[in-house]
Amino acid sequence: MSEVAKGESPTDAQRHLLPFGVGGDYIGARRARRSFRLMVLACVGLTISLYFAEHYLRYGLSEVQYRMALTLEDDSQRAILRNVVKRDAGESEAPSPRYVAALAYIEEDDLVLERYAEAVDLAPDDGALLIVYGAKLFQMGEFKEARRIFREAGLKSSGNALPDYLQAAAIAASSPSEEDFRTAVALVARTNDSGEPLVFPQPLWHESLPRRGYWYARLRRELADLCCAPLYALENAIVKRVHGELREGSAPDAGAWLYQLQMIGEQLVGEESDAQEQRSTSVLIAGIKLQQDAVALRQQIAEGEKGHPDENLNALATRLSDAMTRVVQFESQRDQSFPRRERGAELPVHMALSGMVFLGFASFLLILLNRIFRTDKNARALRQPSLGMRVMGVWLAALFLCLIWAASGFAEEFGTIIVFWLWIFLLAAIVVMAIIYPAFILPSATTVCSRFLTEPRYNERFSEARRVRRKAYLSLSSRFASIALGLYLCLLCACLVGFRVFTGLYPTDLKFLISGLSLEEFALIQELQSLL
């Protein structure tokens, strides 16, 4: 190696300072540091580029904003979707009905119906859109128009009993007349006899977003509640009519009406073979509630006619009560457990951010000390010992295992506090290692100057050795902390990309990572379906 490549050769008077980097290969050390920095920048830059490209370059601007808006609260979503609809209408000859329908669903009350009318004009054959439009009309008190829309939805959604049930509800709500009431009940009876399944509309979504997590589960329940609201109104109309006839002492048709109402409830409860996306606890609660009210009045009528309770109806009422209790308990537990599930999903993100702040701050302080004490190129030429690099490898492996533990969901079950404090301990341990380990690597000034004890300039040599050792100590310590920070960033980038590959999500996609308990919900629904 040439004299230049090696750096400045120490004089005979400085050879005892070789352990502190004097005369070391500082040019090679500088190249190694720059190479390491470029590697870290490449890892971080590649990861950010992948994230940015997937979220902002994969689709056109309108589609990107539509996709983003679906995961926001109504107020934020509304502002974005208004811009999307306006841009799409100006740029496209055939505007997308998805954008208009998504805006209509969360639009302000005075604009909801107008937006839905626009969406229906763009997609007149979309039965699901017509069902939601009709439900919004019903919610706004426009019962006659809702009746017309539900009738159209029934024509466009052949094989689906839901539009006919909703149409019957709109007929009963649009007029208090006996004729309209009987028309509604007759339509319910025909629909019950048809044997057609109930197919509820699903939330507007994007094909690149997973249909899991608490956010999508919440949207499904909200939409199911909207579509079930007319059925609750129909139930109230039938129950009110039956109570009126019972007060008059003559209820020849009450039993038949209540039986049809009970059949609606059975349809809502469904069967075990139903697809998972077509059932939710909101629909199940509606089905049980309709059956409970119908069975209670049928019990009252049977007891009045026979003089004793009907055992079959009593047994059914007991099963319905047990089922309702279990569903209500499940919903209560789901709400109560949400903070715990949220903490479990947020834990990896909090751990990653805390590590960047902690290691970044520690590195900054150590670099600042280097500036204050003016460490020179000789100190920076000192190589990191192999022991430090082996410790660094073990530390990275421990961090990786902690991240796996946190991201796998075990932390949610066994406690996020334990994992988080273990993480903090590992971060603190590597900083403490950076601070103290040079003391075990560098020889003391007394040791390197021991052979000069008899010389008159011993004190001068000793002072110089202490000064150079201090600079070498600070240089080793700060560079060790900086290496730890750089490798930590590389580990985070690798974990981020790996998480995306294996799950299809990023750890920041909390609305899809926080469990909505969909599997537990479906298992409960199937169990109660078999019970009822």
Short mmCIF file of C-alpha atoms in Angstrom, two decimals, residues 163-421:
data_model
loop_
_atom_site.label_atom_id
_atom_site.label_comp_id
_atom_site.label_asym_id
_atom_site.label_seq_id
_atom_site.Cartn_x
_atom_site.Cartn_y
_atom_site.Cartn_z
CA PRO A 163 -85.75 -4.82 -2.71
CA ASP A 164 -89.23 -6.34 -2.41
CA TYR A 165 -89.13 -6.29 1.39
CA LEU A 166 -87.96 -2.68 1.28
CA GLN A 167 -90.67 -1.81 -1.24
CA ALA A 168 -93.26 -3.28 1.10
CA ALA A 169 -91.87 -1.14 3.92
CA ALA A 170 -92.11 1.98 1.72
CA ILE A 171 -95.72 1.12 0.77
CA ALA A 172 -96.70 0.75 4.43
CA ALA A 173 -94.91 3.99 5.37
CA SER A 174 -96.26 6.05 2.47
CA SER A 175 -99.90 5.74 3.47
CA PRO A 176 -101.82 4.79 6.64
CA SER A 177 -104.68 3.33 4.60
CA GLU A 178 -105.86 -0.24 5.14
CA GLU A 179 -105.52 -0.97 1.43
CA ASP A 180 -101.85 0.05 1.26
CA PHE A 181 -101.09 -1.89 4.42
CA ARG A 182 -102.61 -5.04 3.02
CA THR A 183 -100.77 -4.47 -0.28
CA ALA A 184 -97.51 -4.28 1.66
CA VAL A 185 -98.24 -7.48 3.61
CA ALA A 186 -99.26 -9.28 0.41
CA LEU A 187 -95.95 -8.27 -1.20
CA VAL A 188 -94.10 -9.60 1.87
CA ALA A 189 -96.00 -12.89 1.61
CA ARG A 190 -95.16 -13.27 -2.09
CA THR A 191 -91.52 -12.51 -1.37
CA ASN A 192 -91.41 -15.01 1.48
CA ASP A 193 -92.93 -17.68 -0.76
CA SER A 194 -90.46 -16.96 -3.58
CA GLY A 195 -87.56 -18.42 -1.61
CA GLU A 196 -85.18 -15.82 -2.99
CA PRO A 197 -82.16 -15.02 -0.78
CA LEU A 198 -81.39 -11.69 0.78
CA VAL A 199 -78.41 -9.98 -0.86
CA PHE A 200 -77.32 -6.80 0.89
CA PRO A 201 -75.28 -4.18 -0.98
CA GLN A 202 -71.62 -3.97 -0.02
CA PRO A 203 -69.69 -0.75 0.73
CA LEU A 204 -68.09 1.02 -2.20
CA TRP A 205 -64.46 -0.04 -2.16
CA HIS A 206 -61.29 -0.20 -4.20
CA GLU A 207 -59.90 -3.40 -5.66
CA SER A 208 -56.44 -2.73 -4.25
CA LEU A 209 -57.70 -2.39 -0.67
CA PRO A 210 -58.23 -5.51 1.47
CA ARG A 211 -61.72 -6.26 2.69
CA ARG A 212 -60.63 -6.81 6.25
CA GLY A 213 -59.96 -4.77 9.34
CA TYR A 214 -62.23 -2.74 11.56
CA TRP A 215 -62.79 0.04 8.99
CA TYR A 216 -64.39 -2.14 6.32
CA ALA A 217 -66.33 -4.04 9.00
CA ARG A 218 -67.68 -0.73 10.29
CA LEU A 219 -68.75 0.37 6.82
CA ARG A 220 -70.54 -2.96 6.30
CA ARG A 221 -72.46 -2.58 9.55
CA GLU A 222 -73.40 1.03 8.77
CA LEU A 223 -74.72 0.06 5.34
CA ALA A 224 -76.60 -2.92 6.79
CA ASP A 225 -78.19 -0.65 9.41
CA LEU A 226 -79.28 1.76 6.65
CA CYS A 227 -80.91 -1.05 4.67
CA CYS A 228 -82.53 -2.59 7.77
CA ALA A 229 -84.11 0.69 8.90
CA PRO A 230 -87.12 0.33 6.53
CA LEU A 231 -87.65 -3.23 7.82
CA TYR A 232 -87.81 -1.93 11.39
CA ALA A 233 -90.40 0.60 10.19
CA LEU A 234 -92.39 -2.19 8.52
CA GLU A 235 -92.24 -4.19 11.76
CA ASN A 236 -93.56 -1.21 13.71
CA ALA A 237 -96.40 -0.80 11.23
CA ILE A 238 -97.43 -4.46 11.51
CA VAL A 239 -97.11 -4.55 15.31
CA LYS A 240 -99.08 -1.32 15.63
CA ARG A 241 -101.83 -2.69 13.39
CA VAL A 242 -101.99 -5.93 15.36
CA HIS A 243 -102.17 -4.10 18.68
CA GLY A 244 -105.01 -2.00 17.28
CA GLU A 245 -106.98 -5.07 16.25
CA LEU A 246 -106.31 -6.78 19.59
CA ARG A 247 -107.68 -3.74 21.42
CA GLU A 248 -110.82 -3.92 19.29
CA GLY A 249 -111.20 -7.56 20.24
CA SER A 250 -111.09 -8.90 16.69
CA ALA A 251 -107.86 -9.89 14.99
CA PRO A 252 -108.67 -12.43 12.26
CA ASP A 253 -105.58 -11.60 10.17
CA ALA A 254 -103.16 -10.76 12.93
CA GLY A 255 -101.68 -14.25 13.09
CA ALA A 256 -100.99 -14.28 9.35
CA TRP A 257 -99.40 -10.84 9.44
CA LEU A 258 -97.16 -11.80 12.35
CA TYR A 259 -96.17 -15.03 10.64
CA GLN A 260 -95.04 -13.07 7.56
CA LEU A 261 -93.09 -10.72 9.82
CA GLN A 262 -91.47 -13.72 11.49
CA MET A 263 -90.53 -15.09 8.06
CA ILE A 264 -88.73 -11.82 7.25
CA GLY A 265 -86.77 -12.26 10.47
CA GLU A 266 -85.84 -15.81 9.52
CA GLN A 267 -84.65 -14.58 6.14
CA LEU A 268 -82.50 -11.96 7.84
CA VAL A 269 -80.96 -14.53 10.17
CA GLY A 270 -80.18 -16.65 7.12
CA GLU A 271 -78.64 -20.09 6.87
CA GLU A 272 -75.20 -21.54 7.61
CA SER A 273 -74.48 -21.85 3.90
CA ASP A 274 -74.74 -18.09 3.33
CA ALA A 275 -71.62 -16.28 2.12
CA GLN A 276 -69.65 -14.48 4.81
CA GLU A 277 -69.90 -11.07 3.13
CA GLN A 278 -73.70 -11.29 3.18
CA ARG A 279 -74.04 -11.58 6.92
CA SER A 280 -73.25 -9.22 9.76
CA THR A 281 -74.36 -8.83 13.33
CA SER A 282 -76.44 -5.81 12.29
CA VAL A 283 -78.52 -8.00 9.98
CA LEU A 284 -78.63 -10.78 12.58
CA ILE A 285 -79.89 -8.42 15.28
CA ALA A 286 -82.60 -7.15 12.92
CA GLY A 287 -83.66 -10.73 12.12
CA ILE A 288 -83.81 -11.73 15.78
CA LYS A 289 -85.66 -8.55 16.76
CA LEU A 290 -88.34 -9.03 14.10
CA GLN A 291 -88.82 -12.64 15.14
CA GLN A 292 -88.94 -11.77 18.85
CA ASP A 293 -91.69 -9.18 18.39
CA ALA A 294 -93.67 -11.42 16.05
CA VAL A 295 -93.38 -14.46 18.34
CA ALA A 296 -94.31 -12.43 21.45
CA LEU A 297 -97.56 -11.26 19.85
CA ARG A 298 -98.26 -14.72 18.44
CA GLN A 299 -97.85 -16.09 21.99
CA GLN A 300 -100.32 -13.52 23.25
CA ILE A 301 -102.86 -14.41 20.55
CA ALA A 302 -102.40 -18.17 21.06
CA GLU A 303 -102.84 -17.84 24.82
CA GLY A 304 -106.03 -15.85 24.30
CA GLU A 305 -107.42 -18.39 21.85
CA LYS A 306 -106.31 -21.63 23.58
CA GLY A 307 -106.17 -20.48 27.17
CA HIS A 308 -102.58 -21.71 27.59
CA PRO A 309 -99.17 -20.83 26.11
CA ASP A 310 -97.92 -22.48 22.92
CA GLU A 311 -94.90 -24.62 23.88
CA ASN A 312 -93.29 -24.36 20.45
CA LEU A 313 -93.52 -20.59 20.47
CA ASN A 314 -92.19 -20.47 24.04
CA ALA A 315 -89.19 -22.60 23.08
CA LEU A 316 -88.53 -20.40 20.04
CA ALA A 317 -88.84 -17.26 22.17
CA THR A 318 -86.26 -18.66 24.59
CA ARG A 319 -83.81 -19.46 21.80
CA LEU A 320 -84.30 -16.00 20.29
CA SER A 321 -83.69 -14.35 23.66
CA ASP A 322 -80.50 -16.37 24.18
CA ALA A 323 -79.33 -15.52 20.66
CA MET A 324 -79.98 -11.80 21.14
CA THR A 325 -78.12 -11.83 24.45
CA ARG A 326 -75.08 -13.43 22.84
CA VAL A 327 -75.05 -10.99 19.91
CA VAL A 328 -75.34 -7.98 22.21
CA GLN A 329 -72.53 -9.34 24.38
CA PHE A 330 -70.36 -9.87 21.30
CA GLU A 331 -70.94 -6.29 20.13
CA SER A 332 -70.20 -4.99 23.61
CA GLN A 333 -66.97 -6.99 23.80
CA ARG A 334 -65.99 -5.84 20.30
CA ASP A 335 -66.34 -2.20 21.36
CA GLN A 336 -64.54 -2.77 24.66
CA SER A 337 -61.65 -4.64 23.05
CA PHE A 338 -61.10 -2.06 20.30
CA PRO A 339 -58.55 0.03 22.28
CA ARG A 340 -56.54 -3.13 22.98
CA ARG A 341 -56.64 -4.20 19.32
CA GLU A 342 -55.73 -0.67 18.28
CA ARG A 343 -52.72 -0.62 20.58
CA GLY A 344 -51.60 -3.98 19.24
CA ALA A 345 -51.74 -2.78 15.62
CA GLU A 346 -50.05 0.54 16.40
CA LEU A 347 -47.27 -1.06 18.45
CA PRO A 348 -44.81 -1.82 15.56
CA VAL A 349 -45.16 1.75 14.25
CA HIS A 350 -44.58 3.25 17.69
CA MET A 351 -41.60 0.99 18.24
CA ALA A 352 -40.05 1.95 14.90
CA LEU A 353 -40.54 5.68 15.47
CA SER A 354 -39.26 5.55 19.04
CA GLY A 355 -36.12 3.78 17.82
CA MET A 356 -35.43 6.41 15.17
CA VAL A 357 -35.89 9.24 17.67
CA PHE A 358 -33.85 7.55 20.40
CA LEU A 359 -30.92 6.48 18.22
CA GLY A 360 -31.00 9.70 16.21
CA PHE A 361 -30.84 11.82 19.35
CA ALA A 362 -28.03 9.71 20.83
CA SER A 363 -26.03 9.92 17.59
CA PHE A 364 -26.55 13.67 17.43
CA LEU A 365 -25.25 14.19 20.97
CA LEU A 366 -22.18 12.05 20.35
CA ILE A 367 -21.42 13.82 17.09
CA LEU A 368 -21.82 17.14 18.89
CA LEU A 369 -19.26 16.04 21.48
CA ASN A 370 -16.90 15.16 18.63
CA ARG A 371 -17.29 18.68 17.29
CA ILE A 372 -16.71 20.23 20.70
CA PHE A 373 -13.52 18.25 21.32
CA ARG A 374 -12.46 18.53 17.68
CA THR A 375 -11.66 14.94 16.85
CA ASP A 376 -9.30 14.80 13.89
CA LYS A 377 -8.75 12.44 10.97
CA ASN A 378 -6.42 10.28 13.00
CA ALA A 379 -9.24 9.41 15.43
CA ARG A 380 -11.61 8.74 12.56
CA ALA A 381 -9.10 6.37 10.97
CA LEU A 382 -9.49 3.94 13.87
CA ARG A 383 -11.47 0.88 12.75
CA GLN A 384 -14.41 -0.54 14.66
CA PRO A 385 -13.31 -3.77 16.37
CA SER A 386 -14.90 -7.08 15.39
CA LEU A 387 -16.37 -7.45 18.89
CA GLY A 388 -18.48 -4.36 18.38
CA MET A 389 -19.76 -5.61 15.04
CA ARG A 390 -20.68 -9.01 16.51
CA VAL A 391 -22.62 -7.28 19.29
CA MET A 392 -24.32 -5.15 16.63
CA GLY A 393 -25.40 -8.28 14.75
CA VAL A 394 -26.91 -9.85 17.87
CA TRP A 395 -28.66 -6.56 18.64
CA LEU A 396 -30.20 -6.34 15.16
CA ALA A 397 -31.42 -9.95 15.42
CA ALA A 398 -33.06 -9.18 18.77
CA LEU A 399 -34.77 -6.09 17.31
CA PHE A 400 -36.01 -8.12 14.37
CA LEU A 401 -37.53 -10.74 16.67
CA CYS A 402 -39.25 -8.01 18.69
CA LEU A 403 -40.74 -6.52 15.53
CA ILE A 404 -41.95 -9.95 14.42
CA TRP A 405 -43.49 -10.48 17.84
CA ALA A 406 -45.23 -7.12 17.77
CA ALA A 407 -46.50 -7.44 14.18
CA SER A 408 -47.72 -11.04 14.56
CA GLY A 409 -50.41 -10.15 17.08
CA PHE A 410 -48.91 -12.03 20.03
CA ALA A 411 -48.14 -8.72 21.68
CA GLU A 412 -51.84 -7.86 21.68
CA GLU A 413 -52.57 -11.07 23.55
CA PHE A 414 -49.69 -11.04 26.04
CA GLY A 415 -49.39 -7.30 26.58
CA THR A 416 -48.00 -4.49 24.51
CA ILE A 417 -46.23 -2.98 27.51
CA ILE A 418 -43.83 -5.91 27.84
CA VAL A 419 -42.81 -5.81 24.19
CA PHE A 420 -42.45 -2.04 24.15
CA TRP A 421 -40.24 -1.89 27.23
#
